[in-house]
Short mmCIF file of C-alpha atoms in Angstrom, two decimals:
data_model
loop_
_atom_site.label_atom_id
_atom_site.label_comp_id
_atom_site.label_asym_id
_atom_site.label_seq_id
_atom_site.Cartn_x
_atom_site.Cartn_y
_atom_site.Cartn_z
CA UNK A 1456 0.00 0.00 0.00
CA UNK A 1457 1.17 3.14 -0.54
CA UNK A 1458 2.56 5.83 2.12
CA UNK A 1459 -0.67 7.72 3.22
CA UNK A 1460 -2.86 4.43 3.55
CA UNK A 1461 -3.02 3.90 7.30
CA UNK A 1462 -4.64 0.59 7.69
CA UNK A 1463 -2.56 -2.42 8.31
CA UNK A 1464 -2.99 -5.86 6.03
CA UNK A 1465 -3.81 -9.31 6.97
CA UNK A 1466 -0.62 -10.43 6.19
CA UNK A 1467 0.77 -9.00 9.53
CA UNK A 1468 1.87 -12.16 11.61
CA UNK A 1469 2.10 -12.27 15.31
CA UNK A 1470 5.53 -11.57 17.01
CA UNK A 1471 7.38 -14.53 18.75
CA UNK A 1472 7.89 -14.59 22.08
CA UNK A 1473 11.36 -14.05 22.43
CA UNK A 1474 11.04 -11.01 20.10
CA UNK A 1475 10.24 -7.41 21.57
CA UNK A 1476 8.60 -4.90 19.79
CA UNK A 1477 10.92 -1.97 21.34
CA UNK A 1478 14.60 -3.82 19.65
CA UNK A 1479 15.03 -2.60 16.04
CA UNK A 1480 17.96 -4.51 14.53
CA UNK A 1481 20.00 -2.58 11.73
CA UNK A 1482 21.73 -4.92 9.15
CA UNK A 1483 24.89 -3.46 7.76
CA UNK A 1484 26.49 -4.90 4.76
CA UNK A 1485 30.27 -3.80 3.35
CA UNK A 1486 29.92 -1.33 0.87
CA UNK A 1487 27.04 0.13 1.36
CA UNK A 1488 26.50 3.90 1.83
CA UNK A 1489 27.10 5.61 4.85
CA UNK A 1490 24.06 7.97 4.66
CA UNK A 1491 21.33 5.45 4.23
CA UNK A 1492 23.37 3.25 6.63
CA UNK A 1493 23.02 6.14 9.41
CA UNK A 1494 19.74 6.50 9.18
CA UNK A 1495 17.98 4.02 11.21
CA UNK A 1496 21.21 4.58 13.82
CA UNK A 1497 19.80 8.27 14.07
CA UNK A 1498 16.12 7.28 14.30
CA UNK A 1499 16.26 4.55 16.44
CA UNK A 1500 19.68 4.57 18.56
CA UNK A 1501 19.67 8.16 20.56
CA UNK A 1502 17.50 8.27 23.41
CA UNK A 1503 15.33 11.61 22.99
CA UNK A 1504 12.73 10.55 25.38
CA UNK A 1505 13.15 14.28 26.96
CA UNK A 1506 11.39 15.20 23.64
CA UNK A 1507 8.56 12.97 24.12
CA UNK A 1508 10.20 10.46 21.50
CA UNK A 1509 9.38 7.02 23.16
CA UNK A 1510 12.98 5.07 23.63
CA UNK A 1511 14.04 1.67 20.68
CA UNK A 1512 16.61 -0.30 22.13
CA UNK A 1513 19.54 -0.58 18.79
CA UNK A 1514 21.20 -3.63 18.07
CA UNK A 1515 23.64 -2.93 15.12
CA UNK A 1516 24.41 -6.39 13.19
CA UNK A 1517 26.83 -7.32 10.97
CA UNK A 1518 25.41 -9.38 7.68
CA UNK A 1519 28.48 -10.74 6.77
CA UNK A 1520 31.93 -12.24 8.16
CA UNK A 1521 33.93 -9.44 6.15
CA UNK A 1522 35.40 -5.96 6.90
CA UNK A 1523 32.46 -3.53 6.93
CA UNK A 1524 33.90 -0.63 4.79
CA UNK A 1525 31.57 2.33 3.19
CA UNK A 1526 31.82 5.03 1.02
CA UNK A 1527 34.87 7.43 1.75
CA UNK A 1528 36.56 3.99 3.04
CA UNK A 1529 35.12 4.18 6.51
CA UNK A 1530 35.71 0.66 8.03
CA UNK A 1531 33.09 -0.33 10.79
CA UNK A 1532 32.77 -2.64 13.67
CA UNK A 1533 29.02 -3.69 14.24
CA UNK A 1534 28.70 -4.90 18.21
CA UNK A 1535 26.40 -7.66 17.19
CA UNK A 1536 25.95 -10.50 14.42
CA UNK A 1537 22.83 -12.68 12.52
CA UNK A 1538 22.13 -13.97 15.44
CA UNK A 1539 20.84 -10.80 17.47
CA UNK A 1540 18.08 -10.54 14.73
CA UNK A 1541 16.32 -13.13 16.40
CA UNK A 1542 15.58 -10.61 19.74
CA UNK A 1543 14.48 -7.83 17.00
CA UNK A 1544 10.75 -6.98 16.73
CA UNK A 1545 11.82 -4.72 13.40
CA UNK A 1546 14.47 -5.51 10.93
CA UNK A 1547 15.69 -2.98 9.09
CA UNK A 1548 18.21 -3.27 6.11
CA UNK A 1549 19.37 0.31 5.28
CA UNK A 1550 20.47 -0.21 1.65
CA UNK A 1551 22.72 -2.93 -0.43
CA UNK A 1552 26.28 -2.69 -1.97
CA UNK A 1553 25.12 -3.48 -5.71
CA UNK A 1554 22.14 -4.22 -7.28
CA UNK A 1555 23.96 -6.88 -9.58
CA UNK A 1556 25.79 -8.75 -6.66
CA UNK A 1557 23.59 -11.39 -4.67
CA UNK A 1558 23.47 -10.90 -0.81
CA UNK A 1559 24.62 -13.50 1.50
CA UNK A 1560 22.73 -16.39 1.73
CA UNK A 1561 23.50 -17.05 5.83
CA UNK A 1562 21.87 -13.09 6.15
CA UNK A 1563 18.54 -14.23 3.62
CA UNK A 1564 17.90 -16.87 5.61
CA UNK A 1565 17.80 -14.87 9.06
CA UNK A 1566 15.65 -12.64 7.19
CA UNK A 1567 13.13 -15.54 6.63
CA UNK A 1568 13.17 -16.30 9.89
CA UNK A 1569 12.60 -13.04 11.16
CA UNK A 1570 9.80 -13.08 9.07
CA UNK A 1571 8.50 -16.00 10.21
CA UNK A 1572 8.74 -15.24 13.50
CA UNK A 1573 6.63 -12.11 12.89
CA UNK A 1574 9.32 -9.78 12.67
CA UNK A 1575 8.23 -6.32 10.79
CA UNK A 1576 11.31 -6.09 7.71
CA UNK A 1577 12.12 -2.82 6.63
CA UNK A 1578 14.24 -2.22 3.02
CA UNK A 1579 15.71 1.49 2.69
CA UNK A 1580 16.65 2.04 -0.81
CA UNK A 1581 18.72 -0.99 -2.54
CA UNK A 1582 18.19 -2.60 0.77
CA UNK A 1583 14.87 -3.56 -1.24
CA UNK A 1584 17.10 -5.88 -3.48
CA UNK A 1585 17.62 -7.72 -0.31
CA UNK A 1586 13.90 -8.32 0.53
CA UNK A 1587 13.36 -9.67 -2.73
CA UNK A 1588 16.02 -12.18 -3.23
CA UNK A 1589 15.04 -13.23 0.10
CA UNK A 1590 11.64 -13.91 -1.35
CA UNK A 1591 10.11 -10.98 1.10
CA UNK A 1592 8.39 -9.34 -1.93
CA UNK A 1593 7.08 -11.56 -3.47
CA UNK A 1594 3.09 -10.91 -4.96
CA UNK A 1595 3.54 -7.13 -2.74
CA UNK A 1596 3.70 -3.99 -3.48
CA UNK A 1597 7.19 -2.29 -3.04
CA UNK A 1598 9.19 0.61 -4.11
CA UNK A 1599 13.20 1.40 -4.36
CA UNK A 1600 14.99 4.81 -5.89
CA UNK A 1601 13.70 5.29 -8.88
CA UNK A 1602 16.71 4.79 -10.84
CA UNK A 1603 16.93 1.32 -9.91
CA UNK A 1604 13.28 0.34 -9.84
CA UNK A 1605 13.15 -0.94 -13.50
CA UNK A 1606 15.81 -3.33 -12.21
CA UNK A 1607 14.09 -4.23 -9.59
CA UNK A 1608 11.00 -4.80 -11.70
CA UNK A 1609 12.69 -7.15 -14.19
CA UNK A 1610 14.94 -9.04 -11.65
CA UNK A 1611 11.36 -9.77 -9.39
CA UNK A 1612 9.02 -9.72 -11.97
CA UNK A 1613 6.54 -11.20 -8.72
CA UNK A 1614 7.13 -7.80 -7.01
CA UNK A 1615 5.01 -5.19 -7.68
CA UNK A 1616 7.33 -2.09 -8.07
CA UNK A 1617 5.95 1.47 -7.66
CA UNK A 1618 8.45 4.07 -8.05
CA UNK A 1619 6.21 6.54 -7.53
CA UNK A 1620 5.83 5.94 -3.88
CA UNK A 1621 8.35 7.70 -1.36
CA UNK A 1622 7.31 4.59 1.07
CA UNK A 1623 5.11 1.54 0.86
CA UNK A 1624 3.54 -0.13 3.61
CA UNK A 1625 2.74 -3.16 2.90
CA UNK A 1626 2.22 -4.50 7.02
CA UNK A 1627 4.91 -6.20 7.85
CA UNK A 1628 7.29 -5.77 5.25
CA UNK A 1629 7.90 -1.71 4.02
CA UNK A 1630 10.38 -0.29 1.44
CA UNK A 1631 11.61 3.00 0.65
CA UNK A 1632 12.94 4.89 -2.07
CA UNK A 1633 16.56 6.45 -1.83
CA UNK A 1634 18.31 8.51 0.45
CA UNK A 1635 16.07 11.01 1.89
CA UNK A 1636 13.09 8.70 1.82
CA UNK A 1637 14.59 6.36 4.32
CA UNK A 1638 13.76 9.58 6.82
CA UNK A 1639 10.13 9.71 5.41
CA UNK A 1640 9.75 5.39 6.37
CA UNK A 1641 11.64 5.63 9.96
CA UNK A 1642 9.12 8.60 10.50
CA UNK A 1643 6.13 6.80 9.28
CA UNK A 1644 7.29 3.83 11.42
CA UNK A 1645 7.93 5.83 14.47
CA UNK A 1646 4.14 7.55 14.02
CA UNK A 1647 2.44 3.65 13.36
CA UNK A 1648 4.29 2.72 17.21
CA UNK A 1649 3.51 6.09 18.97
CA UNK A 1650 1.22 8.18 17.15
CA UNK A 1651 1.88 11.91 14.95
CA UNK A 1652 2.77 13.41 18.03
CA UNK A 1653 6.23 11.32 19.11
CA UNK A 1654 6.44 11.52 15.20
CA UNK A 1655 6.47 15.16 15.18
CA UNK A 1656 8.29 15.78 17.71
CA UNK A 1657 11.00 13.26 16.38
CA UNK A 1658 10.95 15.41 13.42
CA UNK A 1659 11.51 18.46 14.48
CA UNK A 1660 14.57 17.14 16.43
CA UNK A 1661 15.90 15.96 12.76
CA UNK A 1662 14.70 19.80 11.43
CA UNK A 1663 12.51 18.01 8.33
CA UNK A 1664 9.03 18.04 7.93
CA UNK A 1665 6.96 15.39 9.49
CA UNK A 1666 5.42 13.92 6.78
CA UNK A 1667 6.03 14.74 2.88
CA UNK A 1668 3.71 15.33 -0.01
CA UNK A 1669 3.95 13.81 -3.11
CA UNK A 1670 6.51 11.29 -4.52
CA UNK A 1671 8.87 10.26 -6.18
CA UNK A 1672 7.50 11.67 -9.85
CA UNK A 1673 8.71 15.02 -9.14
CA UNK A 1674 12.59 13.08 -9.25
CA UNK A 1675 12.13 10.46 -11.94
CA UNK A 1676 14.49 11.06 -15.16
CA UNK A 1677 14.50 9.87 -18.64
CA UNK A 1678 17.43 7.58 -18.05
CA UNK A 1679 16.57 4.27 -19.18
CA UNK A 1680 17.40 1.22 -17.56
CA UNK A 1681 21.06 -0.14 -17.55
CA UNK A 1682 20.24 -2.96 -19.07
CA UNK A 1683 18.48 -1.48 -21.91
CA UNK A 1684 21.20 -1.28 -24.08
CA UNK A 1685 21.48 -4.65 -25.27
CA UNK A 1686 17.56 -5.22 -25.97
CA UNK A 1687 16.04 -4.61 -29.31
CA UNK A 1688 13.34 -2.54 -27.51
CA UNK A 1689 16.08 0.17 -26.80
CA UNK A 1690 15.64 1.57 -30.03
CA UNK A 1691 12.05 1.88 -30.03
CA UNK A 1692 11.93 3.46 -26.52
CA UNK A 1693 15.07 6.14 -28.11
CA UNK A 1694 12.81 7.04 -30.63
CA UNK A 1695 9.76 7.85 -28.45
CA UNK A 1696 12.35 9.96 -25.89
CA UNK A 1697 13.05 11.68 -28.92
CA UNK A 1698 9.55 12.11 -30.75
CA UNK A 1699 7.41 13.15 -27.14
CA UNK A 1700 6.50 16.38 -28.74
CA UNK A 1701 4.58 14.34 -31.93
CA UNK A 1702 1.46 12.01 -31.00
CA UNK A 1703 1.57 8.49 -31.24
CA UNK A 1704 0.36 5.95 -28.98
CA UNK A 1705 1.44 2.57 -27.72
CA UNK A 1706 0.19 1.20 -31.21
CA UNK A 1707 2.96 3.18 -33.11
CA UNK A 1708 5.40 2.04 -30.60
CA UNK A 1709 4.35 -1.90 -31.04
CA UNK A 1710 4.47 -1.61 -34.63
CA UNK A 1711 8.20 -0.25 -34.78
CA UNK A 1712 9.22 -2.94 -32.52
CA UNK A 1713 7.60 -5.17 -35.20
CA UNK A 1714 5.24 -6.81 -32.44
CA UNK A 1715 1.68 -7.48 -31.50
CA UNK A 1716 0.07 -4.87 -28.67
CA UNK A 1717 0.64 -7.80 -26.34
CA UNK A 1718 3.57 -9.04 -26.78
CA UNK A 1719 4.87 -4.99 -26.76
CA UNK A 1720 3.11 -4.43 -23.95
CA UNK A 1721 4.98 -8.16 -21.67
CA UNK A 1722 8.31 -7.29 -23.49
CA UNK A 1723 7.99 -3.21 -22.50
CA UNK A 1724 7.18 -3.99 -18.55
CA UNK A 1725 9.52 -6.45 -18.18
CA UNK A 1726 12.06 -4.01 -19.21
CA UNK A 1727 11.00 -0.72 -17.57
CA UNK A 1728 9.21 -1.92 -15.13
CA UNK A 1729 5.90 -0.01 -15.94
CA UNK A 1730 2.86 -0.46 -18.76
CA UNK A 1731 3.53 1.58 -22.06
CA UNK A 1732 1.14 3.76 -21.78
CA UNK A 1733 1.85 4.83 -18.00
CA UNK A 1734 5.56 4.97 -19.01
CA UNK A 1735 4.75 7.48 -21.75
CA UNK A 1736 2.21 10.04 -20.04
CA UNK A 1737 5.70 9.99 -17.62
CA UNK A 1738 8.34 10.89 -19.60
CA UNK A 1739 5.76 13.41 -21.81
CA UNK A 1740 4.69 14.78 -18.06
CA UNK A 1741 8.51 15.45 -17.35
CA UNK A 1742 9.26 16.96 -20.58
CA UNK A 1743 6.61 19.33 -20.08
CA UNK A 1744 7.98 19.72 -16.00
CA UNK A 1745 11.54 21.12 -18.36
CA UNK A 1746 9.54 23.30 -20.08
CA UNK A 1747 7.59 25.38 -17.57
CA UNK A 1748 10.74 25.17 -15.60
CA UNK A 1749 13.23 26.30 -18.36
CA UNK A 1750 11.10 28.37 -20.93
CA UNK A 1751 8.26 31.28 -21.49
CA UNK A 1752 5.80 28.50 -23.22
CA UNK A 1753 2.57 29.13 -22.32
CA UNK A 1754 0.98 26.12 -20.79
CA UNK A 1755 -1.13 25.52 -24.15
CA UNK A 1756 2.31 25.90 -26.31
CA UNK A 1757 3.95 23.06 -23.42
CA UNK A 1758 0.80 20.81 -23.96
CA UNK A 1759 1.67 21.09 -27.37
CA UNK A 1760 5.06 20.55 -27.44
CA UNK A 1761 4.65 17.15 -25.18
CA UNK A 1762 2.67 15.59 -27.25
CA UNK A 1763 -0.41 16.09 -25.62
CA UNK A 1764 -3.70 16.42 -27.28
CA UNK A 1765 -4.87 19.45 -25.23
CA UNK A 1766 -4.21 21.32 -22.45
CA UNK A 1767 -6.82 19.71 -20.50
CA UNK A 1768 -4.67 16.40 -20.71
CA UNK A 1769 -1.78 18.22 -19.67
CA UNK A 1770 -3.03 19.69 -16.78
CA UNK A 1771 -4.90 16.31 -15.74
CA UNK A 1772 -1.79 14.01 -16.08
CA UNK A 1773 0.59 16.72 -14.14
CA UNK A 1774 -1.82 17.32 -11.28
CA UNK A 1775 -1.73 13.67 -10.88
CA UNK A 1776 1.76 12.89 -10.98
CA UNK A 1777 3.17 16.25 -9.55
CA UNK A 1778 0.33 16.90 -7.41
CA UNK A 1779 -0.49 20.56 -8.83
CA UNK A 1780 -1.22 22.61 -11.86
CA UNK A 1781 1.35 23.38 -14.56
CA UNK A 1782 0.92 27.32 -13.93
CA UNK A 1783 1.14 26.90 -9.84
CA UNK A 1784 3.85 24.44 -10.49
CA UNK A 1785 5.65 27.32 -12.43
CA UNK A 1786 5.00 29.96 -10.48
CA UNK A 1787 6.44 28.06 -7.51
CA UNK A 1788 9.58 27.28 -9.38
CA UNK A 1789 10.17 30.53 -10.02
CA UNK A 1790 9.12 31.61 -6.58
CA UNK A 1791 11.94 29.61 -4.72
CA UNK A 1792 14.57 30.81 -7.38
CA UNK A 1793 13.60 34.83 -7.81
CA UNK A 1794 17.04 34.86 -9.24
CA UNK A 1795 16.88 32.27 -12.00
CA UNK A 1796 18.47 33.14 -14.85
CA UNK A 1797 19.54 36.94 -14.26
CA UNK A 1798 23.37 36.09 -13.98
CA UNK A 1799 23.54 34.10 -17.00
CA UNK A 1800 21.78 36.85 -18.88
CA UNK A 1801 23.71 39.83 -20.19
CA UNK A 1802 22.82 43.08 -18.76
CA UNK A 1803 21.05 45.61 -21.19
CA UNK A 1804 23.89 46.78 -23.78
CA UNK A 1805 26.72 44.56 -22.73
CA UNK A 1806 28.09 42.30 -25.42
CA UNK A 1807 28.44 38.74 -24.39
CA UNK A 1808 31.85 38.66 -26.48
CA UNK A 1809 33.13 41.47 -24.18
CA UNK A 1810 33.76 38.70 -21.06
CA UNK A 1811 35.98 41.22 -19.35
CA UNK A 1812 33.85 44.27 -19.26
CA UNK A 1813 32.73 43.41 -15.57
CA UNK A 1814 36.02 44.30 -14.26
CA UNK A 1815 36.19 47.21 -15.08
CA UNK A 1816 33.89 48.28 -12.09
CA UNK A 1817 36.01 47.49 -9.53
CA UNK A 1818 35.31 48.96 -6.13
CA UNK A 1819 38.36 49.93 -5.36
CA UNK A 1820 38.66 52.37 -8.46
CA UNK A 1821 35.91 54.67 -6.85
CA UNK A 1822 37.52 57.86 -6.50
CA UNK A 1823 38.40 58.58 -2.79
CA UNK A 1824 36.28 61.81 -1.27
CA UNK A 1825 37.61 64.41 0.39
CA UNK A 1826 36.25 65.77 3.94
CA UNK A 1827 32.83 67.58 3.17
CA UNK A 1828 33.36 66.62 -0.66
CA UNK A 1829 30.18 64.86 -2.43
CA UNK A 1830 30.78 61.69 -4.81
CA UNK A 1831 29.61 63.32 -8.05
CA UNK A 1832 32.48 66.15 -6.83
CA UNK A 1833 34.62 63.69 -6.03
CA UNK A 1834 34.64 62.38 -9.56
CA UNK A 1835 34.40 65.44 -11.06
CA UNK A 1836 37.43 66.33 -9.63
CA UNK A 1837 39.34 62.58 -10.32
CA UNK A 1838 37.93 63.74 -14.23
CA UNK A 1839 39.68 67.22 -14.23
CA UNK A 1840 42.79 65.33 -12.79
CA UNK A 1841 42.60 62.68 -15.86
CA UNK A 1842 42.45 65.54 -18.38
CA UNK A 1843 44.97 67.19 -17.44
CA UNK A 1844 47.30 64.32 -17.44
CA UNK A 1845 46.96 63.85 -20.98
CA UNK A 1846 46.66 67.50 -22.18
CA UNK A 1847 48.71 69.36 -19.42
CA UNK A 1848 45.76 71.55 -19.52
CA UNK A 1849 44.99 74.11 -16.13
CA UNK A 1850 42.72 72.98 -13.28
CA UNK A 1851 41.45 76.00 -13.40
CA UNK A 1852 37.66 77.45 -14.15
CA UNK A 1853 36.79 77.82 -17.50
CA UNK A 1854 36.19 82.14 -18.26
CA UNK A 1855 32.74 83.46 -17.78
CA UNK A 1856 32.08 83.34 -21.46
CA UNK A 1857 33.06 79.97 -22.54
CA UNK A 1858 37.01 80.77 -24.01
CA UNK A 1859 39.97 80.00 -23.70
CA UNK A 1860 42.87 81.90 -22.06
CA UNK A 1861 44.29 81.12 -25.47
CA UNK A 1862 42.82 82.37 -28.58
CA UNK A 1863 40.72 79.66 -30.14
CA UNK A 1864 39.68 80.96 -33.86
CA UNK A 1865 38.02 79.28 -36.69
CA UNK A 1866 40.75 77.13 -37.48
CA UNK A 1867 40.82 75.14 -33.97
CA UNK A 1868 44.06 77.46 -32.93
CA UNK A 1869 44.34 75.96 -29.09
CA UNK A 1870 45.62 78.18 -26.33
CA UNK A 1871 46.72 75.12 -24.09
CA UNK A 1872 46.81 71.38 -24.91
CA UNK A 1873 45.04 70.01 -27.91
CA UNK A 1874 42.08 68.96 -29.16
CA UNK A 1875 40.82 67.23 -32.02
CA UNK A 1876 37.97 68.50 -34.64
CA UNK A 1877 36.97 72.15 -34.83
CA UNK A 1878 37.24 72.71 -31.05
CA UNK A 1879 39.36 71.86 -28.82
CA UNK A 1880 40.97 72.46 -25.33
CA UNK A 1881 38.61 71.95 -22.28
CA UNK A 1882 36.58 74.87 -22.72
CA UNK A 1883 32.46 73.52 -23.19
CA UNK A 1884 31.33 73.89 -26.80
CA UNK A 1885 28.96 76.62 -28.22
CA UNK A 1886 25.57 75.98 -27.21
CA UNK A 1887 26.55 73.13 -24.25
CA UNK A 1888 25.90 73.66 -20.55
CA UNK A 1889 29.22 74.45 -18.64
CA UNK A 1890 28.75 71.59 -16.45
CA UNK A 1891 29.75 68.92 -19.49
CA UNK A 1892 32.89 70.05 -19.11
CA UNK A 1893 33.84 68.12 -15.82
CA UNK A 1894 31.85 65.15 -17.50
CA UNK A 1895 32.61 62.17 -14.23
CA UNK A 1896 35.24 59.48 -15.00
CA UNK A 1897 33.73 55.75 -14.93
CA UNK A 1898 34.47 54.42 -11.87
CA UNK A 1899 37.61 51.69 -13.18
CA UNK A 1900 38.23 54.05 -16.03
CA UNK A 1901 42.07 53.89 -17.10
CA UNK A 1902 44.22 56.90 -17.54
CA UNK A 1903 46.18 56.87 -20.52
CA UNK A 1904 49.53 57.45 -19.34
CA UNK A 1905 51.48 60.63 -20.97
CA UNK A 1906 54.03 60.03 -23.70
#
């Protein structure tokens, strides 16, 4: 069942007697990953009772007689062995090292028993791999990352894989997707034993929110399965990642693969893991997720685009898998990232093949003010300084009516310095305000140095 259903199956068996309820047993394999690996240690091993968080007793097992090294080369040294899993009321196997390698057969077999014995057996992640070559999964619905759940789905074809779901509780057995979703499961099993409030307040101690919305669509990409390569499907389902924004249905797709509906349809799930059609409204529903995230479509123009018939469909499909409209979806993109975009644009007027322009607004080239002296006449002055290293010319006012102190006739004769064109010196021209004269330096603006 999925992550909001609440009600627990008749598959549940009744715990052992040697078994208590309270002792959750954490089964560490070498090579797995230390964040999905510290999980259930963080949920279930630190007594937070002074935060209303009802106590587990930890019992950290080993699942195999080898070195228990994770990622960054971490080697660990788990206090207990198999044979503590037979106190455990919950069994929890954080993740696995590979999703090609089978697990030990000596840590399957405890499994079973646990299982047996009415053990609840938890899979975070690839620890999911675990619970189904231990037969755990068998005719139930599960989940994994999403990446790996077409694996999962063609390895166990008995399993009923969701990768939709951030959790699924399925009674006694429960999987999770990756990472972060092991948080979501712990939570969810922490609120089944002692209700939302120990749950929330168990939360807030781990600063994430006590229970998440949606799932696992928002993350899904339109990476195909690893073993894809080598199938003659992989063509077909190339062409359709490639085609989304035309319309064709599962019929088109049969007949490329040269196959009856049927046959398309067994083939296509074994592979993927999904039906066809499902798999389709997906990747079209993510295309059109790039699109309101990444362009100025409207949300007709993205309909179109993804292949959908009409907006309508659009906004059905993505409310179900995304769990809102294309236009809040957008506007909440957007929202969280006010900046998007504006430092990869060029400003107005700057030319994208002028890369260095930006430095030449340096703070440090700000003219330096004076006691009682104002910016502007700060760089009004720095200006009148730059002049008159390149033209020698006086510091000194311009005369009341516009000259020169030289004579300046119609052939450009200069009284100090020169100029270029039909007037020179720094004297304003006919007809300009005086005050262009002391035009202000750029801040960063070189000098040209004399000679």
């Amino acid at each position: 069942m999925s992550q909001d259903s609440t009600t627990v199956p008749e598959t549940a068996r009744k715990l052992s007697g040697r078994r208590r309820r309270e002792i959750v047993a954490v089964l560490l394999f070498s090579g797995g990953p230390i964040f999905e690996s510290s999980i259930p240690l963080s949920v279930f091993g630190i007594d937070r009772q002074d935060a209303g968080v009802p106590r587990y007793r930890l019992l950290v097992c080993a699942g195999e007689d080898v070195p228990l090294r994770t990622t960054g080369g971490l080697e660990l040294t788990a206090p207990y062995g198999l044979e503590a899993l037979s106190r455990a009321g919950t069994v929890v196997v954080p993740a696995w090292r590979s999703i090609t390698q089978p697990p030990p057969t000596a840590a399957l077999d405890a499994l079973r028993r646990a299982h047996e014995e009415g053990a609840r057996i938890v899979g975070l992640c690839t620890g999911a791999f675990v619970l189904a070559a231990a037969g755990l999964l068998d005719g139930r619905p599960a989940t994994t990352h999403w990446m790996y759940a077409p694996t999962l789905a063609k390895r166990y074809p008995s399993v009923h894989v969701d990768p939709r779901e951030l959790f699924v509780d399925d009674g006694d057995v429960l999987t999770s997707a990756g990472t972060a979703a092991g948080i979501d499961l712990c939570l969810h099993i922490v609120r089944t034993d002692h209700g939302a409030d120990a749950a929330g307040a168990l939360a807030r101690r781990l600063v994430v929110p006590p229970r998440r919305s949606g799932g696992q669509e928002r993350y899904l990409d339109r990476s195909l399965p690893e073993e894809i390569g080598a199938d003659p499907l992989a063509e077909v389902v190339a062409w359709a990642l490639e085609h989304l924004h035309e319309q064709f249905d599962v019929e088109t797709l049969a007949a490329r693969a040269y196959m009856s509906r049927r046959t398309f349809y067994r083939r296509f799930r074994s592979l993927t893991g999904s039906a066809p059609l499902q798999w389709l409204i997906t990747q079209r529903v993510l295309q059109a997720q790039r699109l309101l995230e990444t362009s100025d479509y409207s949300v007709d123009e993205v309909a179109g685009r993804c292949g959908f018939r009409s907006p309508v469909a659009l906004r059905g499909h993505f409310r179900r898998q995304l769990g809102s409209s294309p236009a809040a979806y957008r506007a909440a993109y957007r929202a969280r990232r006010p900046q998007s975009g504006s430092a990869d644009r060029p400003e107005r007027g700057e030319r994208p093949d002028r890369p260095d322009r930006g430095d030449r607004f340096e703070r440090q080239d700000l003219p330096e003010q004076r006691p009682g002296e104002s910016s502007v006449m700060a760089m009004r002055r720095t200006a009148m300084a730059g002049a008159h290293a390149v033209t020698g010319a006086s510091l000194a006012p311009p005369p009341p009516h516009g000259g020169h102190s030289g004579h300046s006739g119609p052939g450009g004769h200069l009284g100090h310095g020169t100029g270029h064109g039909g007037h020179g010196g720094l004297g304003p021209e006919p007809g300009k305000p005086e005050s262009d004269l002391y035009s202000p330096r750029l801040p960063g603006q070189r000098e040209r140095p004399v000679g």
